[in-house]
Short mmCIF file of C-alpha atoms in Angstrom, two decimals:
data_model
loop_
_atom_site.label_atom_id
_atom_site.label_comp_id
_atom_site.label_asym_id
_atom_site.label_seq_id
_atom_site.Cartn_x
_atom_site.Cartn_y
_atom_site.Cartn_z
CA MET A 1 42.04 -10.70 -64.28
CA LYS A 2 40.23 -7.91 -62.68
CA ASN A 3 37.09 -6.72 -64.49
CA ARG A 4 37.21 -3.13 -65.68
CA PRO A 5 34.36 -0.73 -64.61
CA ASN A 6 32.07 0.38 -67.51
CA ILE A 7 31.86 4.04 -68.31
CA LEU A 8 29.50 5.69 -70.74
CA ALA A 9 30.47 8.69 -72.88
CA ILE A 10 27.60 10.70 -74.36
CA ALA A 11 29.11 13.16 -76.79
CA GLY A 12 29.76 14.09 -80.41
CA PHE A 13 31.93 12.41 -83.06
CA ASP A 14 35.09 14.31 -84.06
CA PRO A 15 36.88 12.83 -87.16
CA SER A 16 40.27 14.13 -85.93
CA ALA A 17 39.84 11.99 -82.79
CA GLY A 18 41.26 14.71 -80.68
CA ALA A 19 37.98 15.64 -78.96
CA GLY A 20 34.48 14.07 -78.49
CA LEU A 21 33.78 10.43 -78.30
CA LEU A 22 37.00 9.12 -79.68
CA ALA A 23 39.06 11.21 -77.20
CA ASP A 24 36.71 10.05 -74.40
CA ILE A 25 37.09 6.42 -75.30
CA LYS A 26 40.89 6.59 -75.76
CA THR A 27 41.24 8.24 -72.31
CA ILE A 28 38.86 5.78 -70.55
CA GLU A 29 40.57 2.71 -72.06
CA ALA A 30 44.04 4.03 -71.32
CA LEU A 31 43.08 4.28 -67.64
CA LYS A 32 41.91 0.78 -67.58
CA CYS A 33 38.18 1.16 -67.74
CA TYR A 34 35.83 -0.04 -70.47
CA GLY A 35 34.37 2.75 -72.55
CA MET A 36 30.97 2.71 -74.29
CA SER A 37 29.34 5.62 -76.13
CA VAL A 38 26.17 7.26 -77.33
CA CYS A 39 26.74 9.70 -80.31
CA THR A 40 24.91 13.05 -80.06
CA ALA A 41 26.32 14.76 -83.19
CA ASN A 42 28.38 14.14 -86.25
CA THR A 43 30.84 17.07 -86.61
CA ILE A 44 32.86 18.06 -89.66
CA GLN A 45 36.15 19.35 -88.22
CA THR A 46 39.84 19.00 -87.95
CA ASP A 47 42.16 19.88 -85.09
CA GLN A 48 42.34 23.40 -86.66
CA GLU A 49 39.02 24.02 -88.30
CA PHE A 50 35.34 23.52 -87.38
CA VAL A 51 33.12 23.33 -90.46
CA ALA A 52 29.68 22.06 -89.24
CA CYS A 53 27.72 20.13 -86.66
CA HIS A 54 25.02 17.70 -87.67
CA TRP A 55 22.91 16.87 -84.66
CA ILE A 56 21.72 13.30 -84.19
CA ASP A 57 17.90 13.13 -83.77
CA SER A 58 16.90 12.99 -80.15
CA VAL A 59 14.85 9.77 -80.79
CA VAL A 60 17.97 8.04 -82.04
CA ILE A 61 20.03 9.27 -79.14
CA LEU A 62 17.55 8.07 -76.62
CA LYS A 63 17.22 4.76 -78.41
CA GLN A 64 20.98 4.21 -78.30
CA LEU A 65 20.94 4.97 -74.56
CA GLU A 66 17.89 2.82 -73.72
CA THR A 67 19.40 -0.10 -75.58
CA LEU A 68 22.63 0.08 -73.75
CA LEU A 69 21.00 0.60 -70.34
CA HIS A 70 18.96 -2.69 -70.83
CA ARG A 71 22.31 -4.51 -71.04
CA VAL A 72 24.80 -2.53 -68.90
CA THR A 73 24.80 -0.77 -65.59
CA PHE A 74 26.81 2.48 -65.45
CA ASP A 75 27.89 4.09 -62.19
CA VAL A 76 29.69 6.97 -63.90
CA VAL A 77 28.68 8.73 -67.08
CA LYS A 78 30.49 11.59 -68.98
CA ILE A 79 28.35 13.94 -71.07
CA GLY A 80 29.77 16.28 -73.68
CA ILE A 81 27.95 18.22 -76.38
CA ILE A 82 24.17 17.99 -76.46
CA GLN A 83 21.90 20.00 -78.94
CA ASP A 84 19.71 21.57 -76.32
CA TRP A 85 18.85 21.58 -72.63
CA GLU A 86 15.64 19.70 -72.90
CA ILE A 87 17.48 16.69 -74.53
CA LEU A 88 20.17 16.96 -71.86
CA LEU A 89 17.70 16.82 -69.04
CA GLU A 90 15.83 13.93 -70.70
CA ILE A 91 19.08 11.91 -70.90
CA ILE A 92 20.06 12.60 -67.35
CA GLY A 93 16.51 11.66 -66.23
CA LEU A 94 16.74 8.37 -68.02
CA LEU A 95 20.10 7.61 -66.58
CA LYS A 96 18.85 8.34 -62.99
CA LYS A 97 15.66 6.31 -63.58
CA VAL A 98 17.82 3.28 -64.28
CA ASN A 99 20.45 4.01 -61.64
CA PRO A 100 19.44 6.73 -59.11
CA SER A 101 23.07 6.81 -57.73
CA VAL A 102 24.73 7.34 -61.10
CA ARG A 103 27.38 10.03 -61.07
CA VAL A 104 27.22 12.29 -64.13
CA VAL A 105 30.40 14.24 -65.09
CA TRP A 106 29.12 17.04 -67.31
CA ASP A 107 31.61 18.83 -69.60
CA PRO A 108 29.57 21.88 -70.68
CA VAL A 109 30.98 22.28 -74.21
CA LEU A 110 29.04 25.35 -75.26
CA SER A 111 31.21 26.35 -78.15
CA SER A 112 34.19 24.96 -80.12
CA SER A 113 37.69 26.34 -79.84
CA THR A 114 37.00 28.03 -83.21
CA ASN A 115 33.94 29.79 -81.87
CA PHE A 116 31.19 27.53 -83.24
CA SER A 117 28.29 27.73 -80.83
CA PHE A 118 26.58 24.48 -79.86
CA HIS A 119 23.69 25.93 -77.82
CA GLU A 120 20.95 28.55 -78.11
CA LYS A 121 20.23 30.78 -75.15
CA HIS A 122 19.20 29.04 -72.04
CA SER A 123 17.40 30.05 -68.84
CA ALA A 124 18.85 30.08 -65.33
CA LYS A 125 16.17 27.56 -64.40
CA GLN A 126 17.35 25.03 -67.00
CA ILE A 127 20.93 25.43 -65.76
CA GLU A 128 19.81 24.90 -62.15
CA GLN A 129 17.91 21.70 -63.14
CA VAL A 130 21.04 20.34 -64.75
CA LEU A 131 23.37 21.29 -61.91
CA ASP A 132 21.00 19.68 -59.39
CA ALA A 133 21.17 16.38 -61.35
CA VAL A 134 24.88 16.07 -62.12
CA TYR A 135 27.76 15.05 -59.82
CA LEU A 136 30.43 17.25 -61.26
CA VAL A 137 30.53 20.06 -63.89
CA THR A 138 33.91 20.87 -65.58
CA PRO A 139 33.82 24.30 -67.35
CA ASN A 140 36.72 26.48 -68.34
CA TYR A 141 36.67 30.16 -67.59
CA ILE A 142 34.88 31.11 -70.82
CA GLU A 143 32.23 28.36 -70.40
CA LEU A 144 31.64 29.35 -66.71
CA GLN A 145 30.80 32.90 -67.84
CA GLN A 146 28.45 31.56 -70.53
CA LEU A 147 26.51 29.32 -68.04
CA LEU A 148 25.10 32.29 -66.08
CA PRO A 149 25.98 35.39 -68.15
CA GLU A 150 23.87 37.75 -66.10
CA GLU A 151 25.94 36.94 -62.96
CA THR A 152 29.43 37.93 -61.84
CA MET A 153 32.12 35.24 -61.79
CA GLU A 154 31.90 35.05 -57.95
CA GLU A 155 28.14 34.85 -57.95
CA THR A 156 28.28 32.10 -60.61
CA LEU A 157 30.81 30.12 -58.57
CA ASN A 158 28.78 30.35 -55.41
CA LYS A 159 25.57 29.31 -57.08
CA ILE A 160 27.07 26.32 -58.78
CA GLN A 161 28.94 25.16 -55.65
CA LYS A 162 25.68 25.10 -53.63
CA ARG A 163 24.18 22.69 -56.24
CA THR A 164 27.02 20.45 -57.33
CA ASN A 165 30.73 19.91 -57.45
CA LEU A 166 32.63 22.25 -59.84
CA TYR A 167 36.02 21.69 -61.46
CA LEU A 168 37.10 24.99 -62.99
CA LYS A 169 39.72 24.46 -65.71
CA GLY A 170 42.42 27.05 -65.81
CA GLY A 171 43.57 26.94 -69.45
CA HIS A 172 41.85 30.23 -70.20
CA ARG A 173 42.33 31.96 -66.79
CA PRO A 174 43.89 35.44 -66.92
CA ASP A 175 46.44 34.96 -64.18
CA VAL A 176 48.00 31.57 -63.87
CA ILE A 177 47.46 29.46 -66.95
CA GLY A 178 46.83 25.80 -66.06
CA LYS A 179 45.94 26.46 -62.41
CA ASP A 180 42.63 24.56 -61.84
CA GLU A 181 40.31 24.71 -58.90
CA LEU A 182 37.84 22.17 -57.38
CA PHE A 183 34.85 23.73 -55.65
CA ALA A 184 33.48 20.85 -53.56
CA LYS A 185 29.75 21.01 -53.09
CA GLU A 186 28.87 23.50 -50.23
CA ALA A 187 32.36 22.94 -48.83
CA ASN A 188 36.04 23.49 -49.55
CA ILE A 189 37.96 24.89 -52.52
CA TYR A 190 41.05 23.00 -53.67
CA THR A 191 43.79 24.30 -55.93
CA LEU A 192 45.35 21.97 -58.52
CA ASN A 193 48.47 23.59 -59.83
CA PRO A 194 50.19 22.55 -63.13
CA LYS A 195 53.22 20.29 -62.51
CA MET A 196 54.64 19.27 -65.93
CA LYS A 197 56.75 21.57 -67.92
CA GLY A 198 56.55 21.73 -71.75
CA CYS A 199 52.67 21.53 -72.00
CA THR A 200 51.32 22.79 -75.26
CA GLU A 201 47.76 23.46 -76.35
CA LYS A 202 45.87 20.35 -77.54
CA HIS A 203 42.60 20.01 -79.37
CA GLY A 204 40.04 18.34 -77.06
CA SER A 205 42.02 18.57 -73.74
CA GLY A 206 38.81 19.39 -71.87
CA CYS A 207 37.30 16.12 -73.15
CA VAL A 208 40.39 14.25 -72.02
CA LEU A 209 40.28 15.80 -68.52
CA SER A 210 36.54 15.12 -67.89
CA SER A 211 36.79 11.58 -69.20
CA ALA A 212 39.85 10.96 -66.99
CA ILE A 213 37.95 12.25 -63.92
CA ALA A 214 35.08 9.88 -64.81
CA ALA A 215 37.55 7.02 -65.13
CA TYR A 216 39.19 7.60 -61.79
CA LEU A 217 35.75 7.98 -60.10
CA ALA A 218 34.82 4.67 -61.58
CA LEU A 219 38.00 3.18 -60.16
CA ASP A 220 36.72 4.20 -56.67
CA PHE A 221 39.04 7.22 -56.12
CA PRO A 222 37.45 9.92 -54.11
CA LEU A 223 36.66 13.17 -55.91
CA LEU A 224 39.71 15.25 -55.02
CA LYS A 225 42.15 12.44 -55.80
CA ALA A 226 40.31 11.65 -59.03
CA CYS A 227 40.64 15.21 -60.13
CA TYR A 228 44.30 15.36 -59.20
CA ARG A 229 45.12 12.16 -61.09
CA ALA A 230 43.08 13.26 -64.07
CA LYS A 231 44.98 16.58 -64.24
CA ARG A 232 48.28 14.68 -64.23
CA TYR A 233 47.04 12.35 -67.00
CA THR A 234 45.89 15.37 -69.07
CA GLU A 235 49.31 17.04 -68.65
CA LYS A 236 50.98 13.87 -70.03
CA VAL A 237 48.79 14.20 -73.06
CA LEU A 238 49.70 17.95 -73.34
CA VAL A 239 53.44 17.24 -73.31
CA SER A 240 53.22 14.10 -75.60
CA ASN A 241 54.09 16.13 -78.73
CA LYS A 242 54.20 19.66 -80.06
CA GLY A 243 51.17 19.32 -82.28
CA LEU A 244 47.45 19.95 -81.58
CA LEU A 245 46.56 16.17 -81.35
CA GLY A 246 47.94 14.61 -78.22
CA TYR A 247 48.97 10.99 -77.69
CA HIS A 248 47.45 8.71 -75.06
CA ARG A 249 49.05 6.08 -72.94
CA ILE A 250 48.04 2.53 -73.78
#
């Protein structure tokens, strides 16, 4: 039996299991990788309501991470919500110290779907430091505008693409809903059009997509093909039922 690659998800806990760590692990396992996790926050929420976010102390987060890294090597890591940019940079720094070639997929969850904000204001320098350290960033249109609010959309896209790979999710785009784009670092732009009919909104779909990309990267797919397959997997979750909590393939 072939060994499954290990993937680490660093994110928050969502009791509804639609988003955060539980969604990450369900996705990773469904795609035949082995998922491990570091919890950054304990949220109080459902698929319809966000009540509160209780952040895990940074000392505890780093201790979780250090303990795992003593035992396991990760070639791909997915990162979701983090309390602040300093902790995020410290986490990435520790990952790269242990494995300089680790590929970090960063899903910049800056606010919940119910408009709960996870981050205070940040500087352009902090964003640049993060972008230089990660392999792929996966914002939606709203999150992209929040990353560099002083810049135009075109300027933001250009600045990010010069530093890292960018997967722009199209669920909030004003023209073609569901049309995603991959901006490969300092190179081409690829369009990933929606294929499946009957997709409905799902709580945590962004978590599913970024975790699926991480899984396919760990399975040695090149970036474009990993993104394409991850989009197809996410669409299967979106069509799995009519509710806000999608079903995963096991």
